[in-house]
mmCIF file of N, CA and C in Angstrom:
data_model
loop_
_atom_site.group_PDB
_atom_site.id
_atom_site.type_symbol
_atom_site.label_atom_id
_atom_site.label_comp_id
_atom_site.label_asym_id
_atom_site.label_seq_id
_atom_site.Cartn_x
_atom_site.Cartn_y
_atom_site.Cartn_z
ATOM 1 N N GLN A 5 -104.724 -124.104 -2.990
ATOM 2 C CA GLN A 5 -103.259 -124.132 -2.685
ATOM 3 C C GLN A 5 -102.723 -125.539 -2.911
ATOM 4 N N GLU A 6 -103.364 -126.448 -2.301
ATOM 5 C CA GLU A 6 -102.811 -127.902 -2.428
ATOM 6 C C GLU A 6 -102.949 -128.293 -3.936
ATOM 7 N N TYR A 7 -103.981 -127.872 -4.524
ATOM 8 C CA TYR A 7 -104.226 -128.266 -5.935
ATOM 9 C C TYR A 7 -102.952 -127.618 -6.670
ATOM 10 N N ARG A 8 -102.590 -126.484 -6.566
ATOM 11 C CA ARG A 8 -101.527 -125.797 -7.378
ATOM 12 C C ARG A 8 -100.241 -126.539 -7.019
ATOM 13 N N TYR A 9 -100.054 -126.750 -5.829
ATOM 14 C CA TYR A 9 -98.808 -127.483 -5.371
ATOM 15 C C TYR A 9 -98.633 -128.870 -5.993
ATOM 16 N N ALA A 10 -99.786 -129.627 -6.018
ATOM 17 C CA ALA A 10 -99.803 -130.926 -6.767
ATOM 18 C C ALA A 10 -99.630 -130.835 -8.124
ATOM 19 N N ARG A 11 -100.273 -129.792 -8.741
ATOM 20 C CA ARG A 11 -100.019 -129.553 -10.280
ATOM 21 C C ARG A 11 -98.681 -129.198 -10.607
ATOM 22 N N GLU A 12 -98.040 -128.367 -9.757
ATOM 23 C CA GLU A 12 -96.658 -127.968 -10.029
ATOM 24 C C GLU A 12 -95.651 -129.181 -9.815
ATOM 25 N N LYS A 13 -96.053 -129.950 -8.833
ATOM 26 C CA LYS A 13 -95.249 -131.281 -8.631
ATOM 27 C C LYS A 13 -95.377 -132.198 -9.764
ATOM 28 N N GLU A 14 -96.570 -132.269 -10.240
ATOM 29 C CA GLU A 14 -96.902 -133.153 -11.513
ATOM 30 C C GLU A 14 -96.126 -132.668 -12.717
ATOM 31 N N ILE A 15 -96.122 -131.295 -12.933
ATOM 32 C CA ILE A 15 -95.392 -130.795 -13.980
ATOM 33 C C ILE A 15 -93.888 -131.042 -13.904
ATOM 34 N N ALA A 16 -93.376 -130.810 -12.666
ATOM 35 C CA ALA A 16 -91.933 -131.064 -12.374
ATOM 36 C C ALA A 16 -91.500 -132.448 -12.623
ATOM 37 N N GLN A 17 -92.474 -133.403 -12.230
ATOM 38 C CA GLN A 17 -92.177 -134.804 -12.450
ATOM 39 C C GLN A 17 -92.197 -135.162 -14.003
ATOM 40 N N GLY A 18 -93.073 -134.560 -14.714
ATOM 41 C CA GLY A 18 -93.188 -134.773 -16.144
ATOM 42 C C GLY A 18 -91.918 -134.309 -16.859
ATOM 43 N N GLU A 19 -91.478 -133.161 -16.419
ATOM 44 C CA GLU A 19 -90.168 -132.533 -16.998
ATOM 45 C C GLU A 19 -89.074 -133.375 -16.667
ATOM 46 N N THR A 20 -89.020 -133.996 -15.501
ATOM 47 C CA THR A 20 -87.886 -134.818 -15.025
ATOM 48 C C THR A 20 -87.927 -136.009 -15.825
ATOM 49 N N GLN A 21 -89.188 -136.638 -16.023
ATOM 50 C CA GLN A 21 -89.125 -137.858 -16.863
ATOM 51 C C GLN A 21 -88.736 -137.657 -18.351
ATOM 52 N N MET A 22 -89.085 -136.469 -18.818
ATOM 53 C CA MET A 22 -88.628 -136.129 -20.250
ATOM 54 C C MET A 22 -87.116 -135.899 -20.196
ATOM 55 N N GLU A 23 -86.648 -135.338 -19.167
ATOM 56 C CA GLU A 23 -85.193 -135.055 -19.217
ATOM 57 C C GLU A 23 -84.409 -136.578 -19.056
ATOM 58 N N MET A 24 -85.077 -137.336 -18.231
ATOM 59 C CA MET A 24 -84.509 -138.666 -18.063
ATOM 60 C C MET A 24 -84.532 -139.432 -19.387
ATOM 61 N N MET A 25 -85.628 -139.374 -20.099
ATOM 62 C CA MET A 25 -85.727 -140.058 -21.452
ATOM 63 C C MET A 25 -84.771 -139.492 -22.361
ATOM 64 N N ALA A 26 -84.517 -138.221 -22.274
ATOM 65 C CA ALA A 26 -83.445 -137.536 -23.191
ATOM 66 C C ALA A 26 -82.150 -138.070 -22.912
ATOM 67 N N MET A 27 -81.847 -138.067 -21.575
ATOM 68 C CA MET A 27 -80.466 -138.567 -21.151
ATOM 69 C C MET A 27 -80.353 -140.084 -21.581
ATOM 70 N N ARG A 28 -81.379 -140.898 -21.482
ATOM 71 C CA ARG A 28 -81.209 -142.300 -21.903
ATOM 72 C C ARG A 28 -80.938 -142.443 -23.348
ATOM 73 N N GLU A 29 -81.622 -141.542 -24.120
ATOM 74 C CA GLU A 29 -81.356 -141.561 -25.668
ATOM 75 C C GLU A 29 -79.825 -141.197 -25.924
ATOM 76 N N GLN A 30 -79.469 -140.121 -25.200
ATOM 77 C CA GLN A 30 -78.035 -139.774 -25.207
ATOM 78 C C GLN A 30 -77.079 -140.901 -25.026
ATOM 79 N N MET A 31 -77.413 -141.540 -23.829
ATOM 80 C CA MET A 31 -76.520 -142.678 -23.364
ATOM 81 C C MET A 31 -76.563 -143.706 -24.436
ATOM 82 N N LYS A 32 -77.676 -144.101 -24.992
ATOM 83 C CA LYS A 32 -77.761 -145.116 -25.994
ATOM 84 C C LYS A 32 -76.958 -144.745 -27.264
ATOM 85 N N ASP A 33 -76.980 -143.464 -27.618
ATOM 86 C CA ASP A 33 -76.221 -142.989 -28.782
ATOM 87 C C ASP A 33 -74.709 -143.116 -28.422
ATOM 88 N N MET A 34 -74.391 -142.638 -27.223
ATOM 89 C CA MET A 34 -72.923 -142.686 -26.864
ATOM 90 C C MET A 34 -72.477 -144.199 -26.828
ATOM 91 N N GLN A 35 -73.353 -145.108 -26.315
ATOM 92 C CA GLN A 35 -72.918 -146.512 -26.246
ATOM 93 C C GLN A 35 -72.757 -147.100 -27.565
ATOM 94 N N THR A 36 -73.680 -146.716 -28.454
ATOM 95 C CA THR A 36 -73.530 -147.162 -29.862
ATOM 96 C C THR A 36 -72.326 -146.740 -30.564
ATOM 97 N N ASP A 37 -71.958 -145.435 -30.327
ATOM 98 C CA ASP A 37 -70.722 -144.841 -30.937
ATOM 99 C C ASP A 37 -69.496 -145.590 -30.286
ATOM 100 N N LYS A 38 -69.524 -145.805 -29.031
ATOM 101 C CA LYS A 38 -68.384 -146.366 -28.342
ATOM 102 C C LYS A 38 -68.211 -147.841 -28.820
ATOM 103 N N ARG A 39 -69.412 -148.547 -28.939
ATOM 104 C CA ARG A 39 -69.375 -149.994 -29.377
ATOM 105 C C ARG A 39 -68.785 -149.916 -30.867
ATOM 106 N N GLY A 40 -69.230 -149.108 -31.672
ATOM 107 C CA GLY A 40 -68.742 -148.891 -33.188
ATOM 108 C C GLY A 40 -67.163 -148.717 -33.060
ATOM 109 N N GLY A 41 -66.789 -147.744 -32.122
ATOM 110 C CA GLY A 41 -65.324 -147.513 -32.070
ATOM 111 C C GLY A 41 -64.526 -148.773 -31.682
ATOM 112 N N ASN A 42 -65.072 -149.482 -30.661
ATOM 113 C CA ASN A 42 -64.360 -150.641 -30.229
ATOM 114 C C ASN A 42 -64.336 -151.756 -31.235
ATOM 115 N N MET A 43 -65.329 -151.774 -32.062
ATOM 116 C CA MET A 43 -65.408 -152.955 -33.123
ATOM 117 C C MET A 43 -64.337 -152.507 -34.099
ATOM 118 N N LYS A 44 -64.234 -151.248 -34.444
ATOM 119 C CA LYS A 44 -63.214 -150.937 -35.375
ATOM 120 C C LYS A 44 -61.785 -151.275 -34.955
ATOM 121 N N VAL A 45 -61.633 -150.955 -33.642
ATOM 122 C CA VAL A 45 -60.349 -151.372 -32.984
ATOM 123 C C VAL A 45 -60.136 -152.918 -33.132
ATOM 124 N N LEU A 46 -61.144 -153.565 -32.619
ATOM 125 C CA LEU A 46 -61.010 -155.060 -32.832
ATOM 126 C C LEU A 46 -60.765 -155.490 -34.241
ATOM 127 N N ASP A 47 -61.510 -154.925 -35.140
ATOM 128 C CA ASP A 47 -61.378 -155.316 -36.585
ATOM 129 C C ASP A 47 -59.866 -155.036 -37.016
ATOM 130 N N ARG A 48 -59.308 -153.970 -36.583
ATOM 131 C CA ARG A 48 -57.919 -153.656 -37.037
ATOM 132 C C ARG A 48 -56.912 -154.671 -36.324
ATOM 133 N N MET A 49 -57.147 -154.892 -35.124
ATOM 134 C CA MET A 49 -56.336 -155.856 -34.366
ATOM 135 C C MET A 49 -56.375 -157.270 -35.026
ATOM 136 N N THR A 50 -57.600 -157.695 -35.395
ATOM 137 C CA THR A 50 -57.838 -158.963 -35.945
ATOM 138 C C THR A 50 -57.096 -159.075 -37.300
ATOM 139 N N ALA A 51 -57.253 -157.941 -38.088
ATOM 140 C CA ALA A 51 -56.703 -157.894 -39.405
ATOM 141 C C ALA A 51 -55.092 -157.961 -39.295
ATOM 142 N N SER A 52 -54.559 -157.241 -38.407
ATOM 143 C CA SER A 52 -53.055 -157.149 -38.152
ATOM 144 C C SER A 52 -52.610 -158.548 -37.717
ATOM 145 N N THR A 53 -53.375 -159.133 -36.775
ATOM 146 C CA THR A 53 -53.050 -160.443 -36.406
ATOM 147 C C THR A 53 -53.092 -161.544 -37.379
ATOM 148 N N GLU A 54 -54.162 -161.437 -38.217
ATOM 149 C CA GLU A 54 -54.294 -162.391 -39.292
ATOM 150 C C GLU A 54 -53.197 -162.158 -40.440
ATOM 151 N N ALA A 55 -52.852 -160.926 -40.702
ATOM 152 C CA ALA A 55 -51.862 -160.552 -41.682
ATOM 153 C C ALA A 55 -50.485 -161.100 -41.061
ATOM 154 N N GLY A 56 -50.207 -160.850 -39.813
ATOM 155 C CA GLY A 56 -49.004 -161.380 -39.200
ATOM 156 C C GLY A 56 -48.858 -162.951 -39.283
ATOM 157 N N GLN A 57 -50.018 -163.489 -38.944
ATOM 158 C CA GLN A 57 -50.011 -164.991 -38.969
ATOM 159 C C GLN A 57 -49.798 -165.518 -40.431
ATOM 160 N N LEU A 58 -50.534 -164.871 -41.305
ATOM 161 C CA LEU A 58 -50.246 -165.319 -42.740
ATOM 162 C C LEU A 58 -48.893 -165.134 -43.163
ATOM 163 N N SER A 59 -48.272 -164.023 -42.856
ATOM 164 C CA SER A 59 -46.927 -163.755 -43.147
ATOM 165 C C SER A 59 -45.904 -164.800 -42.587
ATOM 166 N N LEU A 60 -46.226 -165.169 -41.281
ATOM 167 C CA LEU A 60 -45.362 -166.094 -40.563
ATOM 168 C C LEU A 60 -45.535 -167.500 -41.266
ATOM 169 N N ILE A 61 -46.783 -167.854 -41.634
ATOM 170 C CA ILE A 61 -47.027 -169.191 -42.248
ATOM 171 C C ILE A 61 -46.315 -169.187 -43.541
ATOM 172 N N PHE A 62 -46.414 -168.031 -44.318
ATOM 173 C CA PHE A 62 -45.862 -168.151 -45.685
ATOM 174 C C PHE A 62 -44.425 -168.118 -45.656
ATOM 175 N N SER A 63 -43.772 -167.482 -44.651
ATOM 176 C CA SER A 63 -42.262 -167.492 -44.539
ATOM 177 C C SER A 63 -41.873 -168.955 -44.245
ATOM 178 N N LYS A 64 -42.570 -169.554 -43.252
ATOM 179 C CA LYS A 64 -42.286 -170.975 -42.882
ATOM 180 C C LYS A 64 -42.425 -171.875 -44.045
ATOM 181 N N TRP A 65 -43.496 -171.689 -44.818
ATOM 182 C CA TRP A 65 -43.771 -172.574 -45.901
ATOM 183 C C TRP A 65 -42.590 -172.456 -47.008
ATOM 184 N N ALA A 66 -42.184 -171.099 -47.255
ATOM 185 C CA ALA A 66 -41.121 -170.867 -48.226
ATOM 186 C C ALA A 66 -39.869 -171.465 -47.768
ATOM 187 N N GLY A 67 -39.515 -171.451 -46.371
ATOM 188 C CA GLY A 67 -38.362 -172.064 -45.866
ATOM 189 C C GLY A 67 -38.401 -173.490 -46.080
ATOM 190 N N HIS A 68 -39.561 -174.068 -45.859
ATOM 191 C CA HIS A 68 -39.785 -175.582 -46.038
ATOM 192 C C HIS A 68 -39.488 -175.989 -47.514
ATOM 193 N N CYS A 69 -39.991 -175.174 -48.359
ATOM 194 C CA CYS A 69 -39.866 -175.432 -49.806
ATOM 195 C C CYS A 69 -38.546 -175.306 -50.288
ATOM 196 N N GLU A 70 -37.782 -174.456 -49.724
ATOM 197 C CA GLU A 70 -36.283 -174.244 -49.979
ATOM 198 C C GLU A 70 -35.549 -175.568 -49.512
ATOM 199 N N ARG A 71 -35.745 -175.930 -48.260
ATOM 200 C CA ARG A 71 -35.152 -177.127 -47.701
ATOM 201 C C ARG A 71 -35.452 -178.309 -48.508
ATOM 202 N N GLU A 72 -36.786 -178.465 -48.976
ATOM 203 C CA GLU A 72 -37.081 -179.641 -49.895
ATOM 204 C C GLU A 72 -36.336 -179.599 -51.143
ATOM 205 N N ARG A 73 -36.203 -178.405 -51.748
ATOM 206 C CA ARG A 73 -35.456 -178.287 -53.010
ATOM 207 C C ARG A 73 -33.980 -178.731 -52.741
ATOM 208 N N ILE A 74 -33.438 -178.352 -51.631
ATOM 209 C CA ILE A 74 -31.953 -178.643 -51.418
ATOM 210 C C ILE A 74 -31.916 -180.232 -51.197
ATOM 211 N N HIS A 75 -32.897 -180.728 -50.471
ATOM 212 C CA HIS A 75 -32.887 -182.238 -50.330
ATOM 213 C C HIS A 75 -32.989 -182.966 -51.595
ATOM 214 N N ARG A 76 -33.903 -182.437 -52.523
ATOM 215 C CA ARG A 76 -34.047 -183.163 -53.713
ATOM 216 C C ARG A 76 -32.772 -183.147 -54.612
ATOM 217 N N GLU A 77 -31.996 -181.842 -54.644
ATOM 218 C CA GLU A 77 -30.862 -181.790 -55.386
ATOM 219 C C GLU A 77 -29.841 -182.729 -54.826
ATOM 220 N N GLU A 78 -29.748 -182.879 -53.435
ATOM 221 C CA GLU A 78 -28.724 -183.719 -52.862
ATOM 222 C C GLU A 78 -29.020 -185.214 -53.170
ATOM 223 N N ALA A 79 -30.349 -185.583 -53.218
ATOM 224 C CA ALA A 79 -30.765 -186.984 -53.650
ATOM 225 C C ALA A 79 -30.431 -187.202 -55.052
ATOM 226 N N MET A 80 -30.653 -186.246 -55.971
ATOM 227 C CA MET A 80 -30.406 -186.365 -57.366
ATOM 228 C C MET A 80 -28.870 -186.645 -57.542
ATOM 229 N N LYS A 81 -28.004 -185.854 -56.856
ATOM 230 C CA LYS A 81 -26.527 -185.993 -56.889
ATOM 231 C C LYS A 81 -26.151 -187.335 -56.387
ATOM 232 N N MET A 82 -26.743 -187.827 -55.318
ATOM 233 C CA MET A 82 -26.475 -189.005 -54.738
ATOM 234 C C MET A 82 -26.867 -190.155 -55.797
ATOM 235 N N GLN A 83 -28.045 -190.072 -56.399
ATOM 236 C CA GLN A 83 -28.346 -191.006 -57.372
ATOM 237 C C GLN A 83 -27.416 -191.126 -58.636
ATOM 238 N N ASP A 84 -26.947 -189.944 -59.023
ATOM 239 C CA ASP A 84 -26.010 -189.933 -60.091
ATOM 240 C C ASP A 84 -24.605 -190.585 -59.635
ATOM 241 N N VAL A 85 -24.238 -190.213 -58.426
ATOM 242 C CA VAL A 85 -22.925 -190.918 -57.878
ATOM 243 C C VAL A 85 -23.156 -192.447 -57.842
ATOM 244 N N LEU A 86 -24.296 -192.858 -57.329
ATOM 245 C CA LEU A 86 -24.574 -194.317 -57.241
ATOM 246 C C LEU A 86 -24.628 -194.944 -58.543
ATOM 247 N N ALA A 87 -25.272 -194.238 -59.587
ATOM 248 C CA ALA A 87 -25.323 -194.870 -60.896
ATOM 249 C C ALA A 87 -23.923 -194.902 -61.525
ATOM 250 N N ALA A 88 -23.039 -193.981 -61.226
ATOM 251 C CA ALA A 88 -21.717 -193.929 -61.834
ATOM 252 C C ALA A 88 -20.990 -195.156 -61.217
ATOM 253 N N LYS A 89 -21.089 -195.271 -59.887
ATOM 254 C CA LYS A 89 -20.406 -196.413 -59.162
ATOM 255 C C LYS A 89 -20.883 -197.802 -59.672
ATOM 256 N N LYS A 90 -22.210 -197.884 -59.867
ATOM 257 C CA LYS A 90 -22.804 -199.068 -60.367
ATOM 258 C C LYS A 90 -22.234 -199.334 -61.738
ATOM 259 N N MET A 91 -22.077 -198.340 -62.609
ATOM 260 C CA MET A 91 -21.585 -198.491 -63.917
ATOM 261 C C MET A 91 -20.088 -199.116 -63.760
ATOM 262 N N GLY A 92 -19.392 -198.404 -62.920
ATOM 263 C CA GLY A 92 -18.020 -198.745 -62.670
ATOM 264 C C GLY A 92 -17.866 -200.173 -62.243
ATOM 265 N N ALA A 93 -18.645 -200.613 -61.244
ATOM 266 C CA ALA A 93 -18.681 -201.928 -60.740
ATOM 267 C C ALA A 93 -18.961 -202.950 -61.804
ATOM 268 N N ARG A 94 -19.966 -202.556 -62.661
ATOM 269 C CA ARG A 94 -20.298 -203.418 -63.775
ATOM 270 C C ARG A 94 -19.132 -203.632 -64.793
ATOM 271 N N ARG A 95 -18.488 -202.604 -65.019
ATOM 272 C CA ARG A 95 -17.352 -202.672 -66.031
ATOM 273 C C ARG A 95 -16.291 -203.526 -65.469
ATOM 274 N N THR A 96 -15.989 -203.247 -64.140
ATOM 275 C CA THR A 96 -14.948 -204.056 -63.434
ATOM 276 C C THR A 96 -15.393 -205.563 -63.490
ATOM 277 N N LEU A 97 -16.580 -205.791 -63.181
ATOM 278 C CA LEU A 97 -17.047 -207.163 -63.184
ATOM 279 C C LEU A 97 -16.896 -207.800 -64.627
ATOM 280 N N GLU A 98 -17.414 -207.051 -65.554
ATOM 281 C CA GLU A 98 -17.294 -207.644 -66.927
ATOM 282 C C GLU A 98 -15.798 -207.749 -67.394
ATOM 283 N N LYS A 99 -14.873 -206.854 -66.927
ATOM 284 C CA LYS A 99 -13.547 -207.098 -67.217
ATOM 285 C C LYS A 99 -12.971 -208.298 -66.557
ATOM 286 N N THR A 100 -13.398 -208.428 -65.347
ATOM 287 C CA THR A 100 -12.919 -209.643 -64.576
ATOM 288 C C THR A 100 -13.471 -210.892 -65.122
ATOM 289 N N LEU A 101 -14.736 -210.982 -65.463
ATOM 290 C CA LEU A 101 -15.209 -212.117 -66.079
ATOM 291 C C LEU A 101 -14.832 -212.415 -67.551
ATOM 292 N N GLY A 102 -14.491 -211.240 -68.282
ATOM 293 C CA GLY A 102 -14.014 -211.437 -69.577
ATOM 294 C C GLY A 102 -12.535 -211.927 -69.580
ATOM 295 N N VAL A 103 -11.677 -211.622 -68.582
ATOM 296 C CA VAL A 103 -10.338 -212.142 -68.533
ATOM 297 C C VAL A 103 -10.308 -213.622 -68.147
ATOM 298 N N SER A 104 -11.167 -213.943 -67.270
ATOM 299 C CA SER A 104 -10.953 -215.438 -66.826
ATOM 300 C C SER A 104 -11.580 -216.270 -67.874
#
């Protein structure tokens, strides 16, 4: 009688261990799937963040280039004005020196 009870208990423990191992395997699979899903979400977030950051940097760079172009044009106009004034001053000086 005791032997039979011990044997049944041993069989039940073996079945319980097998069930526990099967549950652990299922949990590992679920964790792997969950981790993969989380990584996909993180990858999408990173990609969108990087794309947004690149877009922002590009728009700032384009704005900077436009401002630089405008500054250069203004500098060229100023140089032309100064050159014209310099030529006018030279003519005036030559006329004044030529008259005296």
